[in-house]
Amino acid sequence: MAKTIIYNLNPADNEVIGTMIGNFNDGSVKGKVQFGSGWWFLDQKDGMEKQLNALSSMGLLSCFVGMLPTRAASCLFLS
């Protein structure tokens, strides 16, 4: 399997996806399957925080690809 980023549109699935990505990492490449940044329904401060909390609880936050440079990403640092 190639390096893969999985994006989520439903915030109710954050924990499921955060856990699921670990099933496909075989140790050959660090962060082979990653949880993509929050967008669409998760593209606001609360959604991004919940996604990052789920990923840090269920997955590997050190391999997170980061946030997209959109207006919502800047909102995370404004408050």
XYZ file of N, CA, C and O in Angstrom:
316
model
N 0.840 -1.172 0.000
C 0.000 0.000 0.000
C 0.891 1.244 0.000
O 1.855 1.329 0.745
N 0.552 2.213 -0.836
C 1.302 3.465 -0.919
C 0.962 4.355 0.270
O -0.019 4.128 0.978
N 1.772 5.399 0.498
C 1.437 6.370 1.537
C 0.057 6.948 1.236
O -0.239 7.302 0.102
N -0.776 7.015 2.255
C -2.170 7.397 2.073
C -2.595 8.393 3.141
O -2.215 8.270 4.301
N -3.390 9.377 2.734
C -3.987 10.318 3.677
C -5.497 10.146 3.595
O -6.078 10.207 2.509
N -6.132 9.927 4.741
C -7.582 9.728 4.804
C -8.216 10.992 5.370
O -7.844 11.452 6.453
N -9.157 11.558 4.611
C -9.877 12.756 5.041
C -11.262 12.359 5.532
O -11.877 11.441 5.015
N -11.758 13.094 6.506
C -13.028 12.800 7.146
C -14.005 13.955 6.932
O -13.646 15.111 7.114
N -15.231 13.642 6.555
C -16.270 14.666 6.430
C -17.251 14.655 7.599
O -18.013 15.581 7.764
N -17.242 13.595 8.385
C -18.198 13.464 9.480
C -17.455 13.485 10.813
O -16.746 12.543 11.149
N -17.602 14.550 11.607
C -16.878 14.631 12.870
C -17.192 13.500 13.846
O -16.392 13.205 14.724
N -18.301 12.831 13.671
C -18.640 11.697 14.542
C -17.709 10.512 14.304
O -17.651 9.601 15.128
N -16.980 10.521 13.185
C -16.075 9.417 12.847
C -14.619 9.687 13.200
O -13.735 8.892 12.844
N -14.316 10.778 13.882
C -12.921 11.095 14.206
C -12.219 9.962 14.947
O -11.096 9.581 14.598
N -12.850 9.425 15.959
C -12.219 8.365 16.759
C -12.051 7.088 15.946
O -11.052 6.399 16.063
N -13.041 6.774 15.124
C -12.969 5.570 14.286
C -11.797 5.684 13.315
O -10.984 4.769 13.181
N -11.694 6.807 12.634
C -10.612 6.989 11.663
C -9.273 7.077 12.371
O -8.284 6.495 11.920
N -9.219 7.789 13.498
C -7.976 7.878 14.257
C -7.450 6.520 14.678
O -6.242 6.284 14.711
N -8.346 5.595 15.002
C -7.953 4.231 15.363
C -7.665 3.385 14.131
O -6.684 2.643 14.091
N -8.498 3.527 13.110
C -8.388 2.708 11.908
C -7.053 2.890 11.167
O -6.508 1.938 10.620
N -6.528 4.105 11.149
C -5.298 4.335 10.393
C -4.136 3.494 10.924
O -3.245 3.130 10.168
N -4.191 3.143 12.203
C -3.146 2.293 12.772
C -3.165 0.869 12.246
O -2.163 0.158 12.305
N -4.285 0.422 11.701
C -4.389 -0.946 11.183
C -3.565 -1.167 9.920
O -3.276 -2.306 9.570
N -3.231 -0.094 9.236
C -2.556 -0.220 7.947
C -1.079 0.143 7.991
O -0.384 0.019 6.986
N -0.594 0.594 9.125
C 0.823 0.908 9.250
C 1.583 -0.375 9.574
O 1.386 -0.979 10.613
N 2.447 -0.780 8.647
C 3.161 -2.045 8.830
C 4.580 -1.869 9.369
O 5.317 -2.837 9.498
N 4.982 -0.635 9.674
C 6.309 -0.398 10.221
C 7.376 -0.127 9.182
O 8.494 0.228 9.519
N 7.060 -0.310 7.909
C 8.057 -0.089 6.861
C 8.322 1.404 6.629
O 9.428 1.788 6.292
N 7.309 2.237 6.804
C 7.429 3.676 6.622
C 6.680 4.359 7.757
O 5.522 4.029 8.033
N 7.315 5.320 8.408
C 6.661 6.044 9.497
C 5.527 6.890 8.923
O 5.725 7.648 7.984
N 4.343 6.756 9.477
C 3.198 7.535 9.022
C 2.701 7.144 7.643
O 2.291 7.984 6.862
N 2.720 5.853 7.347
C 2.292 5.374 6.022
C 0.845 5.752 5.711
O 0.519 6.159 4.614
N -0.038 5.607 6.688
C -1.438 6.016 6.542
C -1.672 7.096 7.591
O -1.380 6.905 8.764
N -2.181 8.250 7.151
C -2.333 9.389 8.046
C -3.745 9.952 8.000
O -4.450 9.795 7.014
N -4.104 10.613 9.072
C -5.387 11.291 9.191
C -5.203 12.686 8.600
O -4.412 13.484 9.100
N -5.913 12.989 7.514
C -5.795 14.290 6.866
C -6.365 15.408 7.720
O -7.115 15.186 8.666
N -6.006 16.608 7.389
C -6.450 17.765 8.155
C -7.966 17.967 8.038
O -8.592 17.527 7.087
N -8.517 18.629 9.027
C -9.952 18.897 9.035
C -10.347 19.874 7.933
O -9.686 20.865 7.708
N -11.423 19.575 7.252
C -11.901 20.470 6.198
C -13.393 20.273 6.042
O -13.974 19.357 6.610
N -14.036 21.113 5.326
C -15.464 21.133 5.092
C -16.201 21.274 6.411
O -16.198 22.343 6.988
N -16.797 20.210 6.957
C -17.544 20.324 8.207
C -16.629 20.495 9.413
O -17.071 20.923 10.466
N -15.378 20.156 9.275
C -14.426 20.291 10.380
C -13.583 21.549 10.237
O -12.629 21.745 10.961
N -13.909 22.397 9.301
C -13.091 23.556 8.952
C -13.443 24.778 9.804
O -13.769 25.838 9.293
N -13.384 24.612 11.112
C -13.558 25.710 12.054
C -12.858 25.304 13.346
O -12.452 24.161 13.506
N -12.657 26.244 14.226
C -11.820 26.016 15.413
C -12.246 24.779 16.208
O -11.417 23.926 16.531
N -13.523 24.671 16.524
C -14.005 23.544 17.324
C -13.769 22.209 16.611
O -13.322 21.238 17.219
N -14.055 22.157 15.321
C -13.859 20.931 14.560
C -12.404 20.506 14.493
O -12.074 19.323 14.630
N -11.513 21.465 14.301
C -10.082 21.142 14.234
C -9.557 20.667 15.582
O -8.769 19.722 15.656
N -9.997 21.317 16.657
C -9.562 20.891 17.988
C -10.040 19.478 18.300
O -9.282 18.656 18.824
N -11.299 19.176 17.964
C -11.823 17.832 18.224
C -11.070 16.781 17.407
O -10.767 15.696 17.895
N -10.752 17.111 16.151
C -10.013 16.160 15.326
C -8.610 15.926 15.882
O -8.153 14.792 15.979
N -7.925 16.989 16.265
C -6.585 16.841 16.830
C -6.610 16.083 18.148
O -5.719 15.274 18.428
N -7.630 16.320 18.976
C -7.754 15.576 20.236
C -7.990 14.093 19.978
O -7.403 13.238 20.653
N -8.845 13.774 19.007
C -9.095 12.366 18.679
C -7.829 11.706 18.146
O -7.488 10.596 18.538
N -7.126 12.399 17.264
C -5.902 11.832 16.702
C -4.832 11.632 17.770
O -4.175 10.598 17.811
N -4.685 12.599 18.667
C -3.657 12.454 19.700
C -4.012 11.360 20.705
O -3.125 10.759 21.305
N -5.303 11.076 20.876
C -5.728 10.011 21.792
C -5.660 8.627 21.153
O -5.359 7.649 21.821
N -5.968 8.568 19.857
C -6.110 7.270 19.194
C -4.972 6.944 18.223
O -4.807 5.792 17.848
N -4.252 7.946 17.766
C -3.263 7.719 16.715
C -1.919 8.326 17.048
O -1.575 8.537 18.200
N -1.178 8.634 15.992
C 0.184 9.125 16.133
C 0.233 10.583 15.676
O 0.309 10.876 14.484
N 0.171 11.501 16.614
C 0.127 12.931 16.301
C 1.441 13.429 15.702
O 1.455 14.356 14.902
N 2.549 12.796 16.023
C 3.847 13.261 15.515
C 3.976 13.111 14.002
O 4.823 13.758 13.389
N 3.150 12.281 13.383
C 3.181 12.107 11.925
C 2.080 12.880 11.219
O 1.904 12.739 10.011
N 1.335 13.697 11.950
C 0.223 14.446 11.366
C 0.737 15.380 10.279
O 1.733 16.081 10.471
N 0.062 15.410 9.143
C 0.519 16.212 7.998
C 0.291 17.699 8.185
O 0.820 18.504 7.427
N -0.479 18.100 9.170
C -0.698 19.513 9.434
C -2.010 20.016 8.871
O -2.765 19.282 8.248
N -2.252 21.284 9.096
C -3.486 21.911 8.643
C -3.285 22.579 7.295
O -2.182 22.969 6.940
N -4.371 22.731 6.577
C -4.342 23.431 5.304
C -4.344 24.935 5.544
O -4.967 25.413 6.478
N -3.680 25.701 4.709
C -3.629 27.155 4.908
C -4.903 27.836 4.419
O -4.955 28.409 3.343
N -5.958 27.732 5.197
C -7.231 28.357 4.848
C -7.598 29.351 5.935
O -6.922 29.451 6.952
N -8.686 30.013 5.756
C -9.140 30.970 6.759
C -9.393 30.280 8.094
O -9.150 30.834 9.142
N -9.874 29.049 8.059
C -10.189 28.346 9.307
C -8.931 27.976 10.071
O -8.919 27.991 11.279
N -7.877 27.634 9.359
C -6.631 27.288 10.037
C -6.116 28.482 10.841
O -5.580 28.321 11.921
N -6.298 29.674 10.326
C -5.848 30.856 11.060
C -6.725 31.112 12.273
O -6.265 31.700 13.253
N -7.971 30.669 12.257
C -8.876 30.863 13.404
C -8.390 30.101 14.624
O -8.637 30.505 15.758
N -7.700 29.003 14.408
C -7.215 28.198 15.514
C -6.245 28.998 16.383
O -6.176 28.815 17.581
N -5.509 29.896 15.775
C -4.486 30.646 16.504
C -4.951 32.035 16.935
O -4.232 32.730 17.608
N -6.156 32.419 16.545
C -6.653 33.744 16.885
C -7.305 33.810 18.262
O -7.455 34.873 18.812
N -7.725 32.650 18.788
C -8.408 32.728 20.066
C -7.537 32.311 21.210
O -6.467 31.939 21.110
